[in-house]
mmCIF file of C-alpha atoms in Angstrom:
data_model
loop_
_atom_site.group_PDB
_atom_site.id
_atom_site.type_symbol
_atom_site.label_atom_id
_atom_site.label_comp_id
_atom_site.label_asym_id
_atom_site.label_seq_id
_atom_site.Cartn_x
_atom_site.Cartn_y
_atom_site.Cartn_z
ATOM 1 C CA MET A 452 -0.001 0.003 0.001
ATOM 2 C CA ILE A 453 2.782 2.439 0.991
ATOM 3 C CA GLN A 454 4.696 1.538 -2.176
ATOM 4 C CA TYR A 455 1.563 2.250 -4.211
ATOM 5 C CA ILE A 456 1.137 5.694 -2.606
ATOM 6 C CA GLU A 457 4.849 6.367 -3.049
ATOM 7 C CA GLN A 458 4.568 5.550 -6.760
ATOM 8 C CA ILE A 459 1.617 7.946 -7.122
ATOM 9 C CA PHE A 460 3.649 10.791 -5.652
ATOM 10 C CA ARG A 461 6.715 9.951 -7.758
ATOM 11 C CA ASN A 462 4.590 10.132 -10.893
ATOM 12 C CA LEU A 463 2.833 13.254 -9.623
ATOM 13 C CA ASN A 464 6.166 15.054 -9.292
ATOM 14 C CA GLY A 465 7.177 13.888 -12.754
ATOM 15 C CA TRP A 466 4.604 13.779 -15.531
ATOM 16 C CA GLY A 467 1.519 13.524 -13.288
ATOM 17 C CA LEU A 468 0.977 17.158 -12.367
ATOM 18 C CA PRO A 469 1.385 18.588 -15.897
ATOM 19 C CA LEU A 470 -1.112 15.936 -17.084
ATOM 20 C CA ILE A 471 -3.590 16.828 -14.325
ATOM 21 C CA MET A 472 -3.208 20.509 -15.230
ATOM 22 C CA LEU A 473 -3.838 19.768 -18.897
ATOM 23 C CA ILE A 474 -6.973 17.722 -18.123
ATOM 24 C CA ILE A 475 -8.394 20.357 -15.748
ATOM 25 C CA GLY A 476 -7.469 23.055 -18.277
ATOM 26 C CA ILE A 477 -9.408 21.238 -21.020
ATOM 27 C CA VAL A 478 -12.433 20.902 -18.678
ATOM 28 C CA GLU A 479 -12.232 24.605 -17.804
ATOM 29 C CA PHE A 480 -11.976 25.529 -21.468
ATOM 30 C CA ALA A 481 -14.847 23.237 -22.429
ATOM 31 C CA TYR A 482 -17.070 24.864 -19.803
ATOM 32 C CA GLY A 483 -16.138 28.313 -21.112
ATOM 33 C CA LEU A 484 -14.578 29.379 -17.829
ATOM 34 C CA TYR A 485 -12.054 31.641 -19.610
ATOM 35 C CA GLU A 486 -14.988 33.457 -21.277
ATOM 36 C CA ASN A 487 -13.518 35.579 -24.066
ATOM 37 C CA HIS A 488 -10.427 36.704 -22.126
ATOM 38 C CA TRP A 489 -7.989 34.120 -23.535
ATOM 39 C CA THR A 490 -6.717 36.193 -26.430
ATOM 40 C CA LYS A 491 -3.760 35.239 -28.648
ATOM 41 C CA ASN A 492 -1.345 37.346 -26.560
ATOM 42 C CA GLU A 493 -2.540 35.697 -23.313
ATOM 43 C CA ARG A 494 -2.428 32.222 -24.877
ATOM 44 C CA ILE A 495 1.200 32.584 -26.002
ATOM 45 C CA LEU A 496 2.258 33.976 -22.604
ATOM 46 C CA ASP A 497 0.474 31.191 -20.670
ATOM 47 C CA ILE A 498 1.884 28.415 -22.849
ATOM 48 C CA VAL A 499 5.462 29.791 -22.774
ATOM 49 C CA CYS A 500 5.264 30.089 -18.971
ATOM 50 C CA PHE A 501 3.892 26.538 -18.705
ATOM 51 C CA ILE A 502 6.769 25.086 -20.738
ATOM 52 C CA PHE A 503 9.695 27.268 -19.502
ATOM 53 C CA PRO A 504 10.056 25.785 -15.977
ATOM 54 C CA LYS A 505 10.006 22.249 -17.375
ATOM 55 C CA ILE A 506 12.808 22.716 -19.910
ATOM 56 C CA ILE A 507 14.997 25.358 -18.214
ATOM 57 C CA VAL A 508 14.327 25.510 -14.458
ATOM 58 C CA LYS A 509 14.185 21.768 -13.723
ATOM 59 C CA PRO A 510 17.558 21.048 -15.385
ATOM 60 C CA PHE A 511 19.044 24.003 -13.500
ATOM 61 C CA ILE A 512 17.745 22.659 -10.176
ATOM 62 C CA ALA A 513 19.147 19.251 -11.089
ATOM 63 C CA TYR A 514 22.511 20.976 -11.640
ATOM 64 C CA VAL A 515 22.269 22.637 -8.217
ATOM 65 C CA SER A 516 21.425 19.380 -6.456
ATOM 66 C CA LEU A 517 23.802 17.069 -8.329
ATOM 67 C CA LEU A 518 26.858 19.268 -8.887
ATOM 68 C CA LEU A 519 26.795 22.468 -6.846
ATOM 69 C CA LEU A 520 25.670 21.197 -3.424
ATOM 70 C CA PRO A 521 28.222 18.318 -3.279
ATOM 71 C CA ARG A 522 30.933 20.922 -3.893
ATOM 72 C CA LEU A 523 29.595 23.418 -1.366
ATOM 73 C CA LEU A 524 28.672 20.866 1.321
ATOM 74 C CA PRO A 525 30.747 17.765 0.502
ATOM 75 C CA ASP A 526 30.317 16.076 3.886
ATOM 76 C CA ALA A 527 26.699 16.966 4.439
ATOM 77 C CA LYS A 528 24.970 14.579 2.025
ATOM 78 C CA ASN A 529 22.194 12.664 3.836
ATOM 79 C CA ILE A 530 23.396 13.750 7.290
ATOM 80 C CA PHE A 531 19.748 14.190 8.365
ATOM 81 C CA SER A 532 18.431 11.014 6.761
ATOM 82 C CA TRP A 533 17.756 9.678 10.275
ATOM 83 C CA VAL A 534 14.955 12.252 10.808
ATOM 84 C CA PRO A 535 11.670 10.308 11.202
ATOM 85 C CA PHE A 536 9.303 10.632 8.252
ATOM 86 C CA TRP A 537 6.554 12.758 9.833
ATOM 87 C CA TRP A 538 9.021 15.154 11.441
ATOM 88 C CA GLY A 539 10.789 15.481 8.097
ATOM 89 C CA PHE A 540 7.406 16.112 6.500
ATOM 90 C CA ALA A 541 6.650 18.927 8.987
ATOM 91 C CA ILE A 542 10.131 20.494 8.629
ATOM 92 C CA ILE A 543 9.945 20.513 4.815
ATOM 93 C CA ALA A 544 6.314 21.703 4.742
ATOM 94 C CA VAL A 545 7.062 24.686 6.980
ATOM 95 C CA ALA A 546 10.440 25.518 5.399
ATOM 96 C CA ASP A 547 9.167 25.323 1.842
ATOM 97 C CA ASP A 548 5.798 26.992 2.174
ATOM 98 C CA LEU A 549 6.704 29.708 4.684
ATOM 99 C CA THR A 550 9.613 30.706 2.425
ATOM 100 C CA GLN A 551 7.244 30.889 -0.533
ATOM 101 C CA TYR A 552 4.799 32.936 1.539
ATOM 102 C CA TRP A 553 7.571 35.488 2.155
ATOM 103 C CA TYR A 554 8.799 35.418 -1.432
ATOM 104 C CA HIS A 555 5.256 36.096 -2.567
ATOM 105 C CA ARG A 556 4.372 38.683 0.090
ATOM 106 C CA LEU A 557 7.541 40.724 -0.497
ATOM 107 C CA HIS A 558 6.786 40.905 -4.224
ATOM 108 C CA HIS A 559 3.528 42.594 -3.260
ATOM 109 C CA GLN A 560 4.782 44.787 -0.461
ATOM 110 C CA LEU A 561 8.132 45.985 -1.824
ATOM 111 C CA PRO A 562 7.376 48.186 -4.853
ATOM 112 C CA TRP A 563 10.674 47.409 -6.648
ATOM 113 C CA LEU A 564 9.799 43.699 -6.697
ATOM 114 C CA TRP A 565 6.223 44.084 -7.976
ATOM 115 C CA ARG A 566 7.053 44.040 -11.713
ATOM 116 C CA PHE A 567 8.652 40.593 -11.381
ATOM 117 C CA HIS A 568 5.358 39.198 -10.081
ATOM 118 C CA ARG A 569 2.926 41.373 -12.051
ATOM 119 C CA THR A 570 2.709 38.840 -14.919
ATOM 120 C CA HIS A 571 0.993 36.330 -12.624
ATOM 121 C CA HIS A 572 -1.652 38.929 -11.732
ATOM 122 C CA SER A 573 -2.251 40.416 -15.150
ATOM 123 C CA ALA A 574 -4.396 37.472 -16.270
ATOM 124 C CA PRO A 575 -8.036 38.593 -16.335
ATOM 125 C CA TYR A 576 -9.135 35.020 -15.571
ATOM 126 C CA MET A 577 -8.343 32.146 -13.186
ATOM 127 C CA GLY A 578 -7.508 28.606 -14.196
ATOM 128 C CA MET A 579 -4.821 26.179 -15.240
ATOM 129 C CA ALA A 580 -3.839 28.451 -18.100
ATOM 130 C CA MET A 581 -2.484 31.119 -15.735
ATOM 131 C CA ALA A 582 -1.331 28.933 -12.826
ATOM 132 C CA SER A 583 2.289 28.803 -14.103
ATOM 133 C CA ARG A 584 2.230 32.328 -15.550
ATOM 134 C CA GLN A 585 5.232 34.211 -14.161
ATOM 135 C CA ASN A 586 8.017 36.506 -15.255
ATOM 136 C CA PHE A 587 11.144 34.386 -15.888
ATOM 137 C CA ILE A 588 13.095 36.047 -13.064
ATOM 138 C CA TYR A 589 10.328 35.274 -10.544
ATOM 139 C CA THR A 590 10.441 31.629 -11.680
ATOM 140 C CA ILE A 591 14.238 31.302 -11.600
ATOM 141 C CA PHE A 592 14.560 32.830 -8.131
ATOM 142 C CA PHE A 593 11.674 30.829 -6.662
ATOM 143 C CA SER A 594 13.522 30.784 -3.333
ATOM 144 C CA GLN A 595 11.843 27.820 -1.664
ATOM 145 C CA ILE A 596 12.852 25.472 -4.485
ATOM 146 C CA TYR A 597 16.535 25.925 -3.589
ATOM 147 C CA LEU A 598 15.860 25.567 0.123
ATOM 148 C CA THR A 599 13.924 22.335 -0.433
ATOM 149 C CA THR A 600 16.591 21.058 -2.860
ATOM 150 C CA THR A 601 19.178 21.654 -0.134
ATOM 151 C CA LEU A 602 17.047 19.842 2.444
ATOM 152 C CA VAL A 603 16.700 16.930 0.025
ATOM 153 C CA TYR A 604 20.501 16.822 -0.322
ATOM 154 C CA LEU A 605 20.787 16.818 3.473
ATOM 155 C CA GLY A 606 18.664 13.690 3.627
ATOM 156 C CA LEU A 607 15.011 14.766 3.661
ATOM 157 C CA GLY A 608 14.294 13.620 0.128
ATOM 158 C CA TYR A 609 11.661 11.044 0.995
ATOM 159 C CA PRO A 610 9.333 13.360 2.977
ATOM 160 C CA ALA A 611 9.989 16.108 0.386
ATOM 161 C CA LEU A 612 8.530 13.811 -2.286
ATOM 162 C CA PHE A 613 5.168 13.841 -0.473
ATOM 163 C CA VAL A 614 5.215 17.510 0.610
ATOM 164 C CA THR A 615 5.901 18.770 -2.904
ATOM 165 C CA GLY A 616 3.188 16.485 -4.286
ATOM 166 C CA VAL A 617 0.551 17.610 -1.790
ATOM 167 C CA LYS A 618 1.584 21.226 -2.236
ATOM 168 C CA ALA A 619 1.328 21.014 -6.016
ATOM 169 C CA LEU A 620 -2.214 19.612 -5.766
ATOM 170 C CA ILE A 621 -3.311 22.323 -3.318
ATOM 171 C CA THR A 622 -1.849 25.251 -5.249
ATOM 172 C CA THR A 623 -3.158 23.914 -8.548
ATOM 173 C CA GLY A 624 -6.597 23.445 -6.996
ATOM 174 C CA ALA A 625 -6.549 26.977 -5.563
ATOM 175 C CA HIS A 626 -5.871 28.479 -9.007
ATOM 176 C CA SER A 627 -8.530 26.413 -10.752
ATOM 177 C CA SER A 628 -11.606 28.181 -12.065
ATOM 178 C CA ILE A 629 -13.594 25.131 -10.962
ATOM 179 C CA LYS A 630 -14.935 26.180 -7.551
ATOM 180 C CA TRP A 631 -14.528 22.773 -5.949
ATOM 181 C CA ASP A 632 -14.615 24.249 -2.428
ATOM 182 C CA LYS A 633 -18.184 25.563 -2.724
ATOM 183 C CA PRO A 634 -19.881 22.424 -1.294
ATOM 184 C CA PHE A 635 -17.811 22.888 1.884
ATOM 185 C CA TYR A 636 -19.589 26.219 2.488
ATOM 186 C CA THR A 637 -23.113 25.179 1.506
ATOM 187 C CA ILE A 638 -23.661 21.529 2.566
ATOM 188 C CA LYS A 639 -24.374 21.395 6.284
ATOM 189 C CA TRP A 640 -22.329 18.327 7.275
ATOM 190 C CA LEU A 641 -19.320 19.517 5.246
ATOM 191 C CA LYS A 642 -19.250 22.972 6.848
ATOM 192 C CA PRO A 643 -17.060 22.048 9.871
ATOM 193 C CA ILE A 644 -14.491 20.528 7.472
ATOM 194 C CA GLY A 645 -14.738 23.645 5.322
ATOM 195 C CA TRP A 646 -14.106 25.889 8.361
ATOM 196 C CA VAL A 647 -10.862 24.079 9.138
ATOM 197 C CA MET A 648 -9.844 23.683 5.485
ATOM 198 C CA GLU A 649 -10.178 27.347 4.527
ATOM 199 C CA ARG A 650 -7.961 28.342 7.460
ATOM 200 C CA LEU A 651 -5.377 25.641 6.883
ATOM 201 C CA ILE A 652 -4.877 25.570 3.098
ATOM 202 C CA SER A 653 -5.446 27.804 0.085
ATOM 203 C CA THR A 654 -8.801 27.300 -1.596
ATOM 204 C CA PRO A 655 -10.316 28.784 -4.760
ATOM 205 C CA ALA A 656 -12.313 31.265 -2.612
ATOM 206 C CA THR A 657 -9.302 32.641 -0.696
ATOM 207 C CA HIS A 658 -6.843 32.506 -3.600
ATOM 208 C CA HIS A 659 -9.262 33.899 -6.178
ATOM 209 C CA ALA A 660 -9.699 36.834 -3.770
ATOM 210 C CA HIS A 661 -5.952 37.416 -4.041
ATOM 211 C CA HIS A 662 -6.293 37.639 -7.844
ATOM 212 C CA ALA A 663 -9.294 40.016 -7.739
ATOM 213 C CA ASP A 664 -9.065 43.264 -9.692
ATOM 214 C CA THR A 665 -10.648 45.281 -6.876
ATOM 215 C CA THR A 666 -11.057 45.288 -3.104
ATOM 216 C CA ASP A 667 -14.156 47.497 -3.271
ATOM 217 C CA ASP A 668 -16.583 44.561 -3.205
ATOM 218 C CA GLY A 669 -15.301 43.308 0.169
ATOM 219 C CA ILE A 670 -14.377 39.984 -1.465
ATOM 220 C CA GLY A 671 -11.178 40.845 -3.303
ATOM 221 C CA ASN A 672 -8.002 41.006 -1.221
ATOM 222 C CA TYR A 673 -5.054 41.538 -3.519
ATOM 223 C CA LYS A 674 -3.283 43.211 -0.618
ATOM 224 C CA GLY A 675 -3.238 39.889 1.213
ATOM 225 C CA ASN A 676 -4.185 36.192 0.993
ATOM 226 C CA PHE A 677 -0.563 35.441 0.091
ATOM 227 C CA GLY A 678 -0.570 31.780 1.217
ATOM 228 C CA ASN A 679 0.304 29.097 -1.326
ATOM 229 C CA MET A 680 -0.093 25.653 0.245
ATOM 230 C CA PHE A 681 -0.962 26.877 3.760
ATOM 231 C CA PHE A 682 -3.400 29.725 4.311
ATOM 232 C CA LEU A 683 -2.435 29.431 7.955
ATOM 233 C CA TRP A 684 0.383 31.969 7.445
ATOM 234 C CA ASP A 685 -2.194 34.584 6.434
ATOM 235 C CA ILE A 686 -4.162 33.784 9.592
ATOM 236 C CA ILE A 687 -1.066 34.058 11.818
ATOM 237 C CA PHE A 688 0.180 37.291 10.220
ATOM 238 C CA LYS A 689 -3.335 38.752 9.764
ATOM 239 C CA THR A 690 -2.870 39.195 6.013
ATOM 240 C CA GLY A 691 -5.867 37.051 5.060
ATOM 241 C CA ILE A 692 -9.579 37.581 4.462
ATOM 242 C CA ILE A 693 -12.110 34.729 4.289
ATOM 243 C CA THR A 694 -15.477 35.539 2.697
ATOM 244 C CA ARG A 695 -16.466 32.195 1.086
ATOM 245 C CA GLN A 696 -17.286 34.190 -2.031
ATOM 246 C CA TYR A 697 -15.549 34.666 -5.371
ATOM 247 C CA PRO A 698 -14.605 37.988 -6.971
ATOM 248 C CA SER A 699 -16.545 39.183 -10.015
ATOM 249 C CA GLY A 700 -13.383 40.232 -11.859
ATOM 250 C CA TYR A 701 -9.735 39.146 -11.993
ATOM 251 C CA GLY A 702 -6.485 40.766 -13.026
ATOM 252 C CA ILE A 703 -5.242 44.318 -12.574
ATOM 253 C CA LYS A 704 -7.261 47.427 -13.324
ATOM 254 C CA HIS A 705 -4.403 49.184 -15.100
ATOM 255 C CA TYR A 706 -3.586 46.191 -17.345
ATOM 256 C CA LYS A 707 -2.607 47.289 -20.840
ATOM 257 C CA GLN A 708 -2.449 43.841 -22.461
ATOM 258 C CA GLU A 709 1.346 44.208 -22.648
ATOM 259 C CA GLU A 710 3.179 42.104 -25.213
ATOM 260 C CA TRP A 711 3.708 38.499 -24.016
ATOM 261 C CA TYR A 712 7.509 38.742 -24.420
ATOM 262 C CA ALA A 713 7.647 41.897 -22.267
ATOM 263 C CA GLN A 714 5.565 40.232 -19.538
ATOM 264 C CA PHE A 715 7.707 37.118 -19.644
ATOM 265 C CA LEU A 716 11.153 38.656 -20.101
ATOM 266 C CA TRP A 717 10.971 42.109 -18.450
ATOM 267 C CA PRO A 718 13.404 43.842 -17.793
ATOM 268 C CA ILE A 719 15.290 42.382 -20.795
ATOM 269 C CA PHE A 720 12.399 43.281 -23.086
ATOM 270 C CA LYS A 721 10.245 46.326 -22.346
ATOM 271 C CA SER A 722 6.655 46.984 -23.350
ATOM 272 C CA LYS A 723 5.867 49.521 -26.049
ATOM 273 C CA LYS A 724 2.508 50.329 -24.398
ATOM 274 C CA GLU A 725 2.478 53.891 -23.171
ATOM 275 C CA GLY A 726 2.162 54.267 -19.390
ATOM 276 C CA SER A 727 2.711 50.552 -18.789
ATOM 277 C CA GLU A 728 4.605 49.411 -15.713
ATOM 278 C CA LEU A 729 6.691 47.342 -18.105
ATOM 279 C CA ALA A 730 7.497 50.229 -20.477
ATOM 280 C CA ALA A 731 10.982 51.775 -20.480
ATOM 281 C CA ASP A 732 9.718 54.938 -18.805
ATOM 282 C CA GLY A 733 6.717 53.378 -17.085
ATOM 283 C CA PRO A 734 5.794 53.731 -13.408
ATOM 284 C CA MET A 735 7.079 51.189 -10.899
ATOM 285 C CA VAL A 736 3.523 50.615 -9.689
ATOM 286 C CA GLY A 737 0.695 51.568 -12.002
ATOM 287 C CA ASP A 738 -2.075 52.084 -9.476
ATOM 288 C CA ALA A 739 -0.005 54.195 -7.049
ATOM 289 C CA VAL A 740 -2.024 57.377 -7.528
ATOM 290 C CA PRO A 741 -0.415 60.258 -5.614
ATOM 291 C CA GLU A 742 -3.706 62.147 -5.089
ATOM 292 C CA GLN A 743 -5.247 59.128 -3.408
ATOM 293 C CA GLN A 744 -2.258 58.793 -1.104
ATOM 294 C CA ILE A 745 -2.707 62.391 0.031
ATOM 295 C CA ILE A 746 -6.447 61.997 0.669
ATOM 296 C CA LEU A 747 -6.348 58.613 2.369
ATOM 297 C CA GLY A 748 -2.985 59.061 4.029
ATOM 298 C CA GLU A 749 -1.892 55.602 2.975
ATOM 299 C CA PRO A 750 -0.074 54.180 0.003
ATOM 300 C CA ALA A 751 -2.128 52.830 -2.872
ATOM 301 C CA PHE A 752 0.506 50.170 -3.548
ATOM 302 C CA GLN A 753 0.252 46.550 -2.484
ATOM 303 C CA LYS A 754 -1.503 45.150 -5.523
ATOM 304 C CA MET B 70 8.895 54.578 -4.540
ATOM 305 C CA LYS B 71 9.313 53.364 -0.979
ATOM 306 C CA THR B 72 7.466 50.903 1.226
ATOM 307 C CA ASP B 73 5.528 52.801 3.889
ATOM 308 C CA LYS B 74 6.706 52.740 7.483
ATOM 309 C CA LEU B 75 3.770 50.684 8.828
ATOM 310 C CA THR B 76 4.307 47.932 6.239
ATOM 311 C CA GLN B 77 8.045 47.913 7.018
ATOM 312 C CA GLN B 78 7.284 47.487 10.733
ATOM 313 C CA LYS B 79 4.816 44.658 10.021
ATOM 314 C CA ILE B 80 7.330 42.903 7.789
ATOM 315 C CA PHE B 81 10.015 43.152 10.487
ATOM 316 C CA ARG B 82 7.665 41.842 13.197
ATOM 317 C CA ASP B 83 6.390 38.982 11.022
ATOM 318 C CA VAL B 84 9.931 37.972 9.997
ATOM 319 C CA LEU B 85 10.792 37.556 13.699
ATOM 320 C CA ILE B 86 7.678 35.408 14.235
ATOM 321 C CA SER B 87 8.652 33.398 11.139
ATOM 322 C CA LEU B 88 12.042 32.529 12.579
ATOM 323 C CA LEU B 89 10.187 30.896 15.464
ATOM 324 C CA LEU B 90 7.837 29.123 13.038
ATOM 325 C CA TYR B 91 10.790 27.757 11.019
ATOM 326 C CA ALA B 92 12.358 26.402 14.210
ATOM 327 C CA LEU B 93 9.103 25.039 15.663
ATOM 328 C CA PRO B 94 9.029 21.580 13.981
ATOM 329 C CA VAL B 95 12.707 21.031 14.822
ATOM 330 C CA ILE B 96 12.169 22.087 18.465
ATOM 331 C CA LEU B 97 9.078 19.858 18.767
ATOM 332 C CA MET B 98 10.980 16.928 17.236
ATOM 333 C CA LEU B 99 13.872 17.304 19.682
ATOM 334 C CA LEU B 100 11.369 17.641 22.531
ATOM 335 C CA SER B 101 9.672 14.404 21.463
ATOM 336 C CA PHE B 102 13.060 12.638 21.441
ATOM 337 C CA LYS B 103 13.728 13.913 24.948
ATOM 338 C CA ILE B 104 10.343 12.711 26.217
ATOM 339 C CA THR B 105 10.406 9.291 24.536
ATOM 340 C CA GLY B 106 14.157 8.707 24.862
ATOM 341 C CA GLN B 107 14.479 8.029 21.134
ATOM 342 C CA ARG B 108 17.932 8.506 19.543
ATOM 343 C CA PRO B 109 17.325 7.884 15.827
ATOM 344 C CA TRP B 110 20.663 9.451 14.743
ATOM 345 C CA LYS B 111 22.484 6.668 16.631
ATOM 346 C CA ASN B 112 20.678 4.025 14.581
ATOM 347 C CA ALA B 113 21.629 5.889 11.406
ATOM 348 C CA ASN B 114 25.321 5.845 12.434
ATOM 349 C CA ASN B 115 25.120 2.121 13.195
ATOM 350 C CA THR B 116 23.627 1.449 9.802
ATOM 351 C CA ILE B 117 26.440 3.317 8.082
ATOM 352 C CA VAL B 118 29.103 1.456 10.111
ATOM 353 C CA ASN B 119 27.492 -1.871 9.274
ATOM 354 C CA LYS B 120 27.388 -0.942 5.615
ATOM 355 C CA ASN B 121 31.122 -0.221 5.627
ATOM 356 C CA LYS B 122 31.812 -3.606 7.139
#
């Protein structure tokens, strides 16, 4: 039985997850969940971002784990392999996901980092198509990947196999335009499970709120809900909002449908769209309106 | 464009809390070893020695 579960997770971390994403993506597309937002420019960007990590980032991580770490830490290989499975699982889960929480949060709260993460938020829809959508620098410096790779080298590879598998399923599910969490808020006997679930892990309701194009409706919370696998970090740091509802619109209000190559490769390639955050002379943060700052006495940034 | 003072303070406070959160599973693990008397690293060393033999 354990070997069977182990095999599932090994496949999940290999070809399994991309296949699951493709199947869910086809279902989403068939049900028209992208409406008419998936234009040619968005399609190219989404597909390039889906493929890039698999052909560039994975080999680079393999290089780090197979060549660089043995040189940097020659005597440290498997020194923590004695750590019992469930403790290893907890250590990896916290180390990986809390690091990603910070990586993500800082890209929203430090204005100079925003443009590296903007590409993920510019999609005016949710779903498998945009789940991998990131600027290449954001993808390459995905900090928790290197931390987890190091922990694997130190001997926590077996628990990491399961953590990364569970995490991939949760984050993929949270980005899906299929609102699979809805029954947990409406069916009476599922509600207690839903209460725990929405505080523990990211769900479509809480993560869609993070991708909302406004906070005016009381549902959208692009200034928070940063959690990836665990929503618990948002609860602890008070950066989360739970409404059990879904925003009416996604993306960023000042989106100018910038060229796919500028979104993917900024700052190497700049956008030609006037006033764009990705243009050569564009603002660092497009919705930072000075007048509003003066009236409200608080910064407009944190998209 | 700068990050406002309040956000900076919150980031600093939350980073400190995070350090505790990172350490928490390791501390709890060591505590469990102390309570139960388990010494799994000793078994690991034995295994390696046996392998060398």
